[in-house]
Amino acid sequence: MLKDIFTKTKKKKYATIPSETAKQDVPEGIMTKCPNCKKIMYTKELVKNLKVCFHCHYHHTMNSKERLASFLDANSFEEINANMISENPLNFPDYIEKLEKDREKTKINEAVVTGTGTVDGQKIAVAVMDSTFRMGSMGSVVGEKITRAIEKADELRVPFIIFTASGGARMQEGVLSLMQMAKTSVALKRFSDNGGLIISIMTHPTTGGVSASFASLGDYNLAEPGALIGFAGRRIIEQTIREELPEDFQTAEFLLKCGQLDAVIPRTELKGKISAILSIHQPGGDFQWQEN
Amino acid sequence: MAGELEFERPVMELKKKIAELKEFTKTADVDLSSEIEKLEARLEKLEADIYENMKPWDRVQIARHPARPTTLDYISHLFEDFFECHGDRAFGDDEAIVGGIAKFKGIPVTVIGHQRGKDTKENIRRNFGMPHPEGYRKALRLMKQADKFRRPIICFIDTKGAYPGKAAEERGQSEAIAKNLFEMASLRVPVICIVIGEGGSGGALALGVGNHIHMLENSTYSVISPEGAAAILWKDASQAKKAAESMRITAPDLKELGVVDEIIEEVKGGAHKDVKVQAEEIREVLTHSLKDLMDLSEDQLIDHRYNKFKSIGQYSFLKEFIGVK
């Protein structure tokens, strides 16, 4: 009897480890933890709420596909230049492999998706940057695709809307990336001079060369709450000026206060606001201004 | 010699030796002329060897040389009646950018450029040639004025980059740079940009949307400084030399990449060895560049600039269409 007691305690040494199959009982992604308030919620419901946290209104990252679905009319999107891909102009080691890996991961070919679509029936040309592909960085292809989308808007005489999400210029393409800032800005100017309407919506993050070119060149510059927007990186600024920066430095709200934005708009209201701006740019009303 | 660079040390040492020998023959009774001749021949070969095979990092050193001629140096050699204009009419006067009106070979022009200091005191005043938003807005004001009076615009590019500071962000560094790129696109006058030192990222490009872009032989133009690139790529800023090589930032690289129109030859060992001669080299290129562009109409100039930037970049197409579904 006494012996039995001892064997029982010995058995307790073994810890229970769930088997491989048991581990997969909960499919990955069914729940999402908010990185801001740490609360856990159903992924499906979160997506239905445009990936805005129910508790703290944190705006989770959206990829280009989710973004397009969030503000365009269903099935209205027609993509252009989808199969344009980057080369390796500087022969940078591992660059091609990194691109291939991201193409595999994201199922898109570059960090921006462009095309045409409608918002409440109003036709637009659109460019949506995707931060899940190489941090949304801008190389030759991103610059060229955005430029062609602007040219498309010009050709169709429809407004141009861009959603930015980018860490800046893509280092692996060196000065060619830098020059895309000029290329896109020059195209926007031509479109603008032809009377084209430009709406820029800055999402998290919009920094460096993207912030210092097309992102800031809208007739209306909007941003999502909490988005990081700025030219130089926080760490670099702190090193340069040797002082700590305020908590909200370079957030959308901070920029609004500094007079750099027209409005900060929660994602759930974005489609309605864009639609209203588009509508105000359509002729209408009881009487018309007679242009000579 | 003050300001000598690591890679040119053998040349400097040999020069010193020859000078010593020459001095010696003056006082002593021995004839060393044949030795001196031999050494001078060797010097010539050595100079050719060193200055014609400069590595990217050597060029970075020359581009950053404290004695390298600045925008104001070239202005005083190349233009007549320069009148400097200050201020952006909104916030202040940023001395990291200078600009004004002048004549080039009798033709009225507007000249704008980044301005570094040559000593600590001047560098503090000019913020080491790193502009704030008001600097770019001053530049834009002067460009619009040039457009109004149909004056060609000449921009000298020489900056490590736009200043990364708190106040700069608050006043809209991004917007100021973006606006310059945007507005320069539709200027109805010839715009010629010359990179004379460092062309650092967006802060350089904000004066860089020209019909023609020229570079001094030992200047650099890049999306990020070699130190910055090394810090990001290898988490080690001391690998800047390696980064300078892989980022392709020298004038010949940029010519090959289709960004730059002409490379302006430099005085042997760098522009700082003889500003006057260097200014003459620039004058020559500026003259035919301006002549070419002044043949174009206003619309042609705008189209020319559009096509120039439209053509920069490398891409290809996948045969198979894979789109967002």
XYZ file of C-alpha atoms in Angstrom:
617
model
C 0.000 0.000 0.000
C 2.694 2.370 0.964
C 4.503 1.493 -2.231
C 1.463 2.472 -4.276
C 1.449 5.954 -2.879
C 4.996 6.485 -3.998
C 4.358 5.329 -7.559
C 1.391 7.661 -7.844
C 3.465 10.686 -7.025
C 6.048 9.571 -9.533
C 3.447 9.620 -12.283
C 2.859 13.302 -11.656
C 6.250 14.067 -13.138
C 4.835 13.912 -16.618
C 3.410 17.158 -17.901
C 0.623 17.056 -20.467
C 1.672 18.396 -23.833
C -1.069 18.796 -26.416
C -0.539 16.652 -29.488
C 0.143 18.279 -32.869
C -3.411 17.682 -34.024
C -4.877 19.074 -30.818
C -2.822 22.223 -31.258
C -4.418 22.843 -34.636
C -7.923 22.460 -33.249
C -8.187 26.246 -33.104
C -7.500 27.394 -36.671
C -4.962 30.157 -36.891
C -6.417 33.630 -37.188
C -9.818 32.931 -35.756
C -9.057 35.374 -32.974
C -7.054 38.592 -33.183
C -5.344 40.377 -30.365
C -5.368 44.168 -30.645
C -1.751 45.344 -30.444
C -2.917 48.534 -28.773
C -5.384 47.500 -26.017
C -4.366 43.806 -25.960
C -8.004 42.716 -26.013
C -8.919 39.633 -28.001
C -11.735 39.573 -30.533
C -13.107 37.464 -33.376
C -11.174 38.122 -36.570
C -14.307 37.854 -38.704
C -16.097 40.536 -36.718
C -13.003 42.720 -36.734
C -12.822 42.510 -40.523
C -16.511 43.342 -40.745
C -15.744 46.476 -38.731
C -13.054 47.390 -41.334
C -10.375 46.140 -38.941
C -11.024 48.878 -36.419
C -10.776 47.632 -32.822
C -14.163 47.561 -31.050
C -12.616 48.599 -27.777
C -9.949 51.223 -28.459
C -10.627 52.100 -32.128
C -7.090 51.118 -33.110
C -6.871 50.895 -36.887
C -5.289 47.558 -37.773
C -3.162 47.307 -40.920
C -5.175 46.687 -44.053
C -3.684 45.117 -47.143
C -4.547 46.464 -50.577
C -7.309 43.949 -51.179
C -9.065 44.770 -47.914
C -8.596 48.469 -48.541
C -10.143 48.367 -51.994
C -13.095 46.426 -50.631
C -13.500 48.951 -47.823
C -14.346 51.962 -49.978
C -15.066 50.901 -53.553
C -18.449 49.681 -54.745
C -18.548 45.897 -54.868
C -17.082 44.411 -58.051
C -16.297 47.838 -59.492
C -12.503 47.521 -59.341
C -10.589 46.934 -62.537
C -6.878 46.570 -62.027
C -4.253 47.971 -64.430
C -0.562 47.090 -64.751
C -0.949 44.238 -62.259
C 1.893 42.241 -63.732
C 4.540 44.956 -63.694
C 7.512 43.776 -61.657
C 10.789 45.211 -60.380
C 14.209 44.602 -61.810
C 17.464 44.788 -59.933
C 19.138 47.905 -61.351
C 21.867 48.038 -58.706
C 22.455 44.275 -58.696
C 21.706 44.344 -55.026
C 22.355 41.003 -53.337
C 19.192 39.064 -52.358
C 16.853 41.757 -53.736
C 15.204 39.549 -56.352
C 14.750 36.754 -53.794
C 13.153 39.144 -51.317
C 10.734 40.354 -53.973
C 9.801 36.817 -54.924
C 9.219 35.919 -51.305
C 6.921 38.903 -50.826
C 5.051 38.126 -54.034
C 4.480 34.634 -52.714
C 3.430 35.931 -49.291
C 1.124 38.749 -50.391
C -0.124 37.419 -53.738
C 0.495 40.821 -55.282
C 3.396 41.776 -57.526
C 4.426 45.073 -55.998
C 3.759 47.448 -53.125
C 0.966 49.303 -54.905
C -2.225 48.167 -56.614
C -3.735 50.507 -59.201
C -6.842 50.634 -61.313
C -10.271 52.168 -61.692
C -13.473 51.733 -59.759
C -16.515 53.532 -58.428
C -17.448 55.091 -55.089
C -21.246 55.272 -54.778
C -21.355 55.117 -58.548
C -18.784 57.874 -59.080
C -15.910 56.698 -61.260
C -12.338 57.216 -60.055
C -8.788 56.083 -60.748
C -7.124 54.717 -57.655
C -3.755 53.657 -56.252
C -3.592 51.712 -52.999
C -0.228 51.105 -51.403
C 0.307 47.888 -49.503
C 2.591 47.913 -46.472
C 2.678 44.122 -46.352
C 4.857 44.127 -49.479
C 8.390 45.361 -48.693
C 6.941 47.850 -46.155
C 5.218 49.609 -49.028
C 8.563 51.037 -50.110
C 8.712 52.907 -53.411
C 10.974 51.678 -56.180
C 10.708 52.024 -59.954
C 7.542 49.919 -60.226
C 5.627 51.723 -57.485
C 6.536 55.081 -59.062
C 5.634 53.931 -62.550
C 2.343 52.291 -61.570
C 1.206 55.367 -59.651
C 2.233 57.596 -62.559
C 0.256 55.426 -64.995
C -2.765 55.513 -62.686
C -2.582 59.318 -62.661
C -2.323 59.306 -66.450
C -5.336 57.004 -66.548
C -7.305 59.463 -64.422
C -6.240 62.240 -66.785
C -7.269 60.237 -69.835
C -10.668 59.297 -68.381
C -11.089 62.746 -66.797
C -11.974 61.218 -63.427
C -10.657 62.015 -59.909
C -7.500 60.356 -58.636
C -7.502 58.849 -55.157
C -4.425 57.487 -53.456
C -4.117 55.576 -50.193
C -0.528 55.800 -48.998
C 1.207 53.297 -46.727
C 4.953 53.290 -47.060
C 8.199 53.430 -45.182
C 9.624 55.625 -47.965
C 11.954 55.085 -50.878
C 13.196 51.568 -51.573
C 16.889 51.484 -50.788
C 17.708 48.538 -53.038
C 16.957 50.637 -56.126
C 19.051 53.570 -54.935
C 18.683 56.879 -56.716
C 16.087 55.437 -59.101
C 13.737 55.202 -56.123
C 14.433 58.821 -55.243
C 13.579 59.879 -58.784
C 10.133 58.258 -58.498
C 9.242 61.094 -56.128
C 9.830 63.503 -58.981
C 8.138 61.297 -61.567
C 4.888 60.978 -59.626
C 4.846 64.656 -58.617
C 5.391 65.804 -62.196
C 2.495 63.595 -63.329
C 0.239 64.927 -60.564
C 1.031 68.501 -61.588
C 0.017 67.862 -65.193
C -3.200 66.183 -64.028
C -3.870 69.035 -61.614
C -3.255 71.683 -64.283
C -5.823 69.883 -66.439
C -8.343 70.390 -63.644
C -8.036 66.925 -62.114
C -9.113 66.293 -58.519
C -6.569 64.627 -56.224
C -7.478 63.099 -52.865
C -4.683 61.671 -50.726
C -5.467 59.493 -47.737
C -2.445 58.815 -45.566
C -2.554 55.576 -43.624
C -0.085 54.061 -41.205
C 2.775 54.546 -41.960
C 3.419 57.307 -44.499
C 7.011 58.442 -44.163
C 10.138 59.540 -46.036
C 10.017 59.956 -49.794
C 6.355 59.019 -50.087
C 5.327 61.579 -47.509
C 7.529 64.139 -49.308
C 5.882 63.580 -52.681
C 2.416 62.433 -53.812
C 1.047 61.807 -50.282
C 1.257 65.540 -49.528
C -0.004 66.732 -52.915
C -3.730 66.148 -52.685
C -6.264 68.901 -53.142
C -7.499 67.240 -49.983
C -5.012 65.590 -47.646
C -6.721 63.222 -45.231
C -5.392 60.690 -42.754
C -6.545 57.791 -40.642
C -6.450 58.173 -36.842
C -3.137 57.319 -35.244
C -1.267 56.984 -38.539
C 2.445 57.753 -38.384
C 3.186 60.483 -40.916
C 6.478 62.326 -41.310
C 9.593 63.003 -43.302
C 12.466 61.975 -41.032
C 12.394 59.047 -38.638
C 11.763 59.675 -34.957
C 15.058 58.100 -33.885
C 17.073 60.223 -36.310
C 15.393 63.405 -35.090
C 16.005 62.509 -31.450
C 19.655 61.860 -32.239
C 19.947 65.148 -34.120
C 18.252 67.486 -31.681
C 19.166 65.489 -28.561
C 15.841 65.866 -26.867
C 12.863 63.623 -26.413
C 9.919 64.122 -28.690
C 6.310 64.344 -27.529
C 4.349 61.096 -27.459
C 2.020 62.083 -30.293
C 4.833 63.428 -32.515
C 4.240 62.662 -36.226
C 0.804 61.164 -35.680
C -2.117 62.148 -37.874
C -3.585 64.138 -34.976
C -0.287 65.989 -34.475
C -0.143 66.882 -38.156
C -3.705 68.124 -38.094
C -2.773 70.426 -35.218
C 0.241 71.691 -37.187
C -1.976 72.558 -40.130
C -0.666 69.861 -42.441
C -3.936 67.968 -42.986
C -7.507 68.785 -43.923
C -8.996 66.146 -41.681
C -8.400 62.957 -39.715
C -11.186 60.543 -40.539
C -11.948 57.211 -38.864
C -11.919 54.347 -41.331
C -15.549 53.530 -40.746
C -16.552 57.001 -41.987
C -14.037 57.191 -44.812
C -16.144 55.937 -47.695
C -18.943 58.362 -46.888
C -16.588 61.327 -46.633
C -14.767 60.471 -49.869
C -18.071 60.051 -51.610
C -19.216 63.464 -50.366
C -16.028 65.171 -51.567
C -16.392 63.520 -54.974
C -20.005 64.599 -55.162
C -19.156 68.235 -54.373
C -16.863 68.175 -57.398
C -19.703 67.161 -59.712
C -21.620 69.941 -61.391
C -25.197 70.293 -60.132
C -27.691 72.484 -58.320
C -30.507 74.801 -59.253
C -28.376 77.295 -61.068
C -24.940 77.208 -62.708
C -22.067 79.634 -62.744
C -21.788 80.821 -66.322
C -18.221 80.446 -67.487
C -17.290 82.408 -70.569
C 49.043 70.045 -46.949
C 45.871 70.856 -45.110
C 42.782 68.893 -46.016
C 44.553 66.077 -47.794
C 42.566 62.907 -48.098
C 43.619 59.413 -47.179
C 43.686 58.021 -50.702
C 45.824 60.835 -52.139
C 48.491 60.676 -49.444
C 51.128 58.971 -51.684
C 50.823 61.842 -54.175
C 51.217 64.428 -51.432
C 54.244 62.672 -49.998
C 55.975 62.457 -53.336
C 55.239 66.104 -54.036
C 56.774 67.023 -50.718
C 59.874 64.985 -51.463
C 60.351 66.656 -54.842
C 59.957 70.072 -53.264
C 62.539 69.147 -50.659
C 64.992 67.990 -53.283
C 64.524 71.152 -55.299
C 65.171 73.215 -52.219
C 68.257 71.149 -51.492
C 69.785 71.601 -54.958
C 69.487 75.362 -54.595
C 71.837 75.400 -51.632
C 73.983 72.323 -52.125
C 76.600 71.762 -54.732
C 75.273 68.534 -56.186
C 73.229 68.211 -59.300
C 70.090 66.203 -58.663
C 68.131 67.317 -61.698
C 68.031 63.864 -63.249
C 66.674 62.405 -60.006
C 64.097 65.133 -59.781
C 63.082 64.507 -63.339
C 62.676 60.832 -62.604
C 60.587 61.572 -59.526
C 58.433 64.005 -61.440
C 57.742 61.387 -64.058
C 56.802 59.017 -61.281
C 54.557 61.632 -59.739
C 52.740 62.085 -63.002
C 52.130 58.373 -63.265
C 51.079 58.132 -59.647
C 48.633 61.007 -60.005
C 47.134 59.431 -63.074
C 46.900 56.128 -61.238
C 45.232 57.555 -58.172
C 42.973 60.241 -59.591
C 41.777 58.194 -62.537
C 40.938 55.153 -60.438
C 39.042 56.781 -57.637
C 36.764 54.489 -55.665
C 33.244 55.662 -54.782
C 34.317 56.286 -51.199
C 37.192 58.524 -52.388
C 34.679 60.586 -54.318
C 32.442 60.813 -51.241
C 35.439 62.242 -49.369
C 36.039 64.829 -52.091
C 32.336 65.714 -52.301
C 32.390 66.401 -48.550
C 35.736 68.181 -48.478
C 35.465 71.207 -46.178
C 37.226 73.363 -48.763
C 35.008 72.229 -51.655
C 33.587 75.244 -53.485
C 30.002 76.090 -52.510
C 27.085 77.647 -54.352
C 28.181 81.189 -53.454
C 31.726 80.462 -54.701
C 30.430 79.457 -58.101
C 27.936 82.311 -58.183
C 30.722 84.853 -57.756
C 32.733 83.275 -60.571
C 29.941 82.548 -63.044
C 27.413 85.361 -62.777
C 27.346 89.135 -62.932
C 25.268 91.494 -60.776
C 24.068 88.804 -58.369
C 21.381 90.202 -56.088
C 20.481 87.906 -53.211
C 16.848 87.655 -52.145
C 15.869 86.521 -48.665
C 12.884 84.974 -46.953
C 9.859 82.856 -47.738
C 7.366 85.660 -46.883
C 5.690 83.358 -44.359
C 8.035 82.249 -41.634
C 11.658 83.273 -42.018
C 14.859 83.235 -44.000
C 16.655 79.907 -44.156
C 20.308 80.519 -44.870
C 20.867 76.883 -45.813
C 19.487 77.913 -49.185
C 20.615 81.008 -51.070
C 18.926 82.458 -54.103
C 18.639 85.565 -56.180
C 18.774 87.147 -59.579
C 21.819 87.676 -61.767
C 23.101 87.672 -65.299
C 24.840 84.808 -67.019
C 26.716 85.978 -70.130
C 24.285 88.909 -70.230
C 21.162 86.725 -69.925
C 18.943 87.413 -66.890
C 18.652 84.280 -64.730
C 17.508 83.161 -61.302
C 20.095 81.234 -59.292
C 19.258 79.070 -56.301
C 21.372 76.638 -54.327
C 22.016 74.869 -51.066
C 24.654 76.678 -49.048
C 27.040 74.995 -46.638
C 29.422 76.880 -44.405
C 33.185 76.593 -44.631
C 33.902 76.893 -40.932
C 32.011 76.011 -37.777
C 30.607 79.482 -37.282
C 29.245 79.719 -40.794
C 28.026 76.144 -40.669
C 25.939 76.902 -37.609
C 24.431 79.910 -39.345
C 23.666 77.859 -42.424
C 22.692 74.727 -40.520
C 25.383 72.732 -42.373
C 23.470 73.276 -45.610
C 20.467 71.296 -44.387
C 17.318 73.288 -45.122
C 14.110 73.707 -43.172
C 10.733 74.024 -44.932
C 11.083 77.810 -45.197
C 14.242 77.286 -47.249
C 12.370 75.251 -49.827
C 9.518 77.737 -49.781
C 11.951 80.584 -50.419
C 13.348 78.609 -53.344
C 9.856 78.063 -54.711
C 9.001 81.744 -54.338
C 12.055 82.631 -56.404
C 11.239 80.006 -59.024
C 7.731 81.371 -59.458
C 9.193 84.837 -59.790
C 11.561 83.534 -62.470
C 8.575 81.982 -64.236
C 6.741 85.313 -64.152
C 9.649 87.205 -65.686
C 10.596 84.313 -68.012
C 14.095 83.893 -66.589
C 15.898 80.543 -66.833
C 16.563 78.930 -63.454
C 19.880 77.462 -62.407
C 19.976 75.315 -59.264
C 23.087 74.186 -57.438
C 22.582 71.060 -55.385
C 24.809 70.542 -52.359
C 23.224 69.140 -49.220
C 23.406 66.121 -46.952
C 19.635 66.288 -46.897
C 16.677 68.191 -45.544
C 17.098 68.860 -41.823
C 15.642 66.112 -39.634
C 14.330 68.214 -36.752
C 11.217 68.711 -34.679
C 10.494 72.211 -35.950
C 11.056 71.097 -39.547
C 8.416 68.382 -39.182
C 5.982 70.748 -37.493
C 6.285 73.266 -40.284
C 5.787 70.602 -42.952
C 9.128 69.418 -44.301
C 7.360 66.779 -46.385
C 4.861 69.199 -47.836
C 7.531 71.774 -48.639
C 9.621 69.264 -50.578
C 6.598 67.729 -52.298
C 5.318 71.158 -53.328
C 8.644 72.009 -54.945
C 8.647 68.807 -56.998
C 5.055 69.523 -58.013
C 5.496 73.178 -58.927
C 8.831 72.756 -60.676
C 7.047 70.428 -63.094
C 5.118 73.239 -64.718
C 7.706 76.024 -64.824
C 7.639 77.576 -68.288
C 11.343 78.402 -68.270
C 14.480 76.279 -68.683
C 15.576 74.684 -65.414
C 19.146 73.434 -65.136
C 20.347 71.611 -62.028
C 23.970 71.013 -61.192
C 25.042 68.733 -58.368
C 28.226 70.336 -57.020
C 28.789 68.356 -53.825
C 26.497 65.966 -52.012
C 23.039 65.314 -53.415
C 21.326 63.944 -50.361
C 17.897 62.424 -50.881
C 14.640 64.394 -50.986
C 16.360 67.474 -49.600
C 18.461 67.609 -52.764
C 15.697 66.601 -55.148
C 13.575 69.537 -53.969
C 15.850 71.717 -56.116
C 16.349 68.993 -58.692
C 13.377 68.778 -61.050
C 15.228 70.213 -64.017
C 15.242 69.856 -67.784
C 18.901 69.048 -67.518
C 20.705 67.562 -64.526
C 24.480 67.758 -64.536
C 26.936 66.478 -61.975
C 30.462 67.444 -61.104
C 32.691 64.421 -61.580
C 33.281 63.896 -57.854
C 29.851 64.763 -56.563
C 27.338 62.200 -55.331
C 23.553 61.870 -55.573
C 21.720 59.278 -53.555
C 18.499 58.205 -51.907
C 20.242 57.860 -48.537
C 23.720 58.671 -47.206
C 26.217 55.781 -47.253
C 26.166 55.871 -43.435
C 22.380 55.662 -43.347
C 22.339 52.821 -45.856
C 24.941 50.882 -43.869
C 23.010 51.400 -40.647
C 19.854 49.970 -42.200
C 21.407 47.197 -44.280
C 24.040 45.895 -41.896
C 23.067 47.676 -38.671
C 26.510 49.228 -38.731
C 27.146 52.804 -39.866
C 30.898 52.171 -40.037
C 30.344 50.057 -43.161
C 29.637 53.252 -45.091
C 32.489 52.573 -47.486
C 30.929 49.302 -48.561
C 27.514 50.967 -48.860
C 28.971 53.747 -51.021
C 30.070 51.083 -53.457
C 26.846 49.104 -53.610
C 24.449 52.077 -53.717
C 25.857 53.481 -56.992
C 25.974 57.137 -56.042
C 28.780 58.584 -58.190
C 28.365 60.708 -61.306
C 29.295 57.893 -63.735
C 26.764 55.610 -61.996
C 23.986 58.156 -62.330
C 24.839 58.759 -65.965
C 24.558 55.050 -66.587
C 21.234 54.852 -64.724
C 19.853 57.563 -66.995
C 19.387 60.222 -64.333
C 22.171 62.620 -65.236
C 22.715 64.370 -68.572
C 26.335 65.413 -68.381
C 29.295 64.855 -66.123
C 31.309 68.023 -65.602
C 35.006 67.255 -65.461
C 36.800 68.259 -62.297
C 40.208 69.675 -61.651
C 42.663 66.868 -60.878
C 42.206 65.941 -57.227
C 38.896 67.763 -56.864
C 37.237 71.133 -57.451
C 38.759 72.613 -54.284
C 42.220 72.574 -55.870
C 41.240 75.377 -58.240
C 37.818 77.045 -58.054
C 38.496 79.352 -60.956
C 39.308 76.569 -63.395
C 36.376 74.550 -62.085
C 33.994 77.443 -62.601
C 35.141 77.655 -66.224
C 34.298 73.975 -66.739
C 30.832 74.646 -65.356
C 30.431 77.760 -67.491
C 31.061 75.756 -70.615
C 28.439 73.112 -69.825
C 25.959 75.709 -68.591
C 26.356 77.676 -71.813
C 25.483 74.889 -74.221
C 22.864 73.467 -71.875
C 21.115 76.821 -71.718
C 21.458 77.327 -75.472
C 19.759 73.987 -76.147
C 16.875 74.663 -73.784
C 16.268 78.235 -74.884
C 15.383 76.857 -78.309
C 12.347 75.142 -76.792
C 8.927 76.719 -76.378
C 7.195 76.940 -72.990
C 5.072 73.865 -73.668
C 8.045 71.976 -75.027
C 10.020 72.731 -71.874
C 7.248 71.342 -69.669
C 6.897 68.245 -71.862
C 10.655 67.815 -71.902
C 10.750 67.750 -68.098
C 7.784 65.374 -67.946
C 9.399 62.934 -70.339
C 12.757 63.159 -68.630
C 11.368 61.963 -65.302
C 8.855 59.588 -66.856
C 11.732 57.686 -68.436
C 13.660 57.126 -65.190
C 13.255 53.696 -63.616
C 13.583 50.034 -64.525
C 10.765 47.518 -64.636
C 9.437 44.619 -66.641
C 6.231 42.634 -66.995
C 5.323 39.122 -65.959
C 3.795 37.199 -68.839
C 1.157 35.713 -66.627
C -1.471 38.118 -65.279
C -1.775 37.911 -61.521
C -4.057 40.587 -60.173
C -6.011 41.370 -57.034
C -9.130 39.264 -57.114
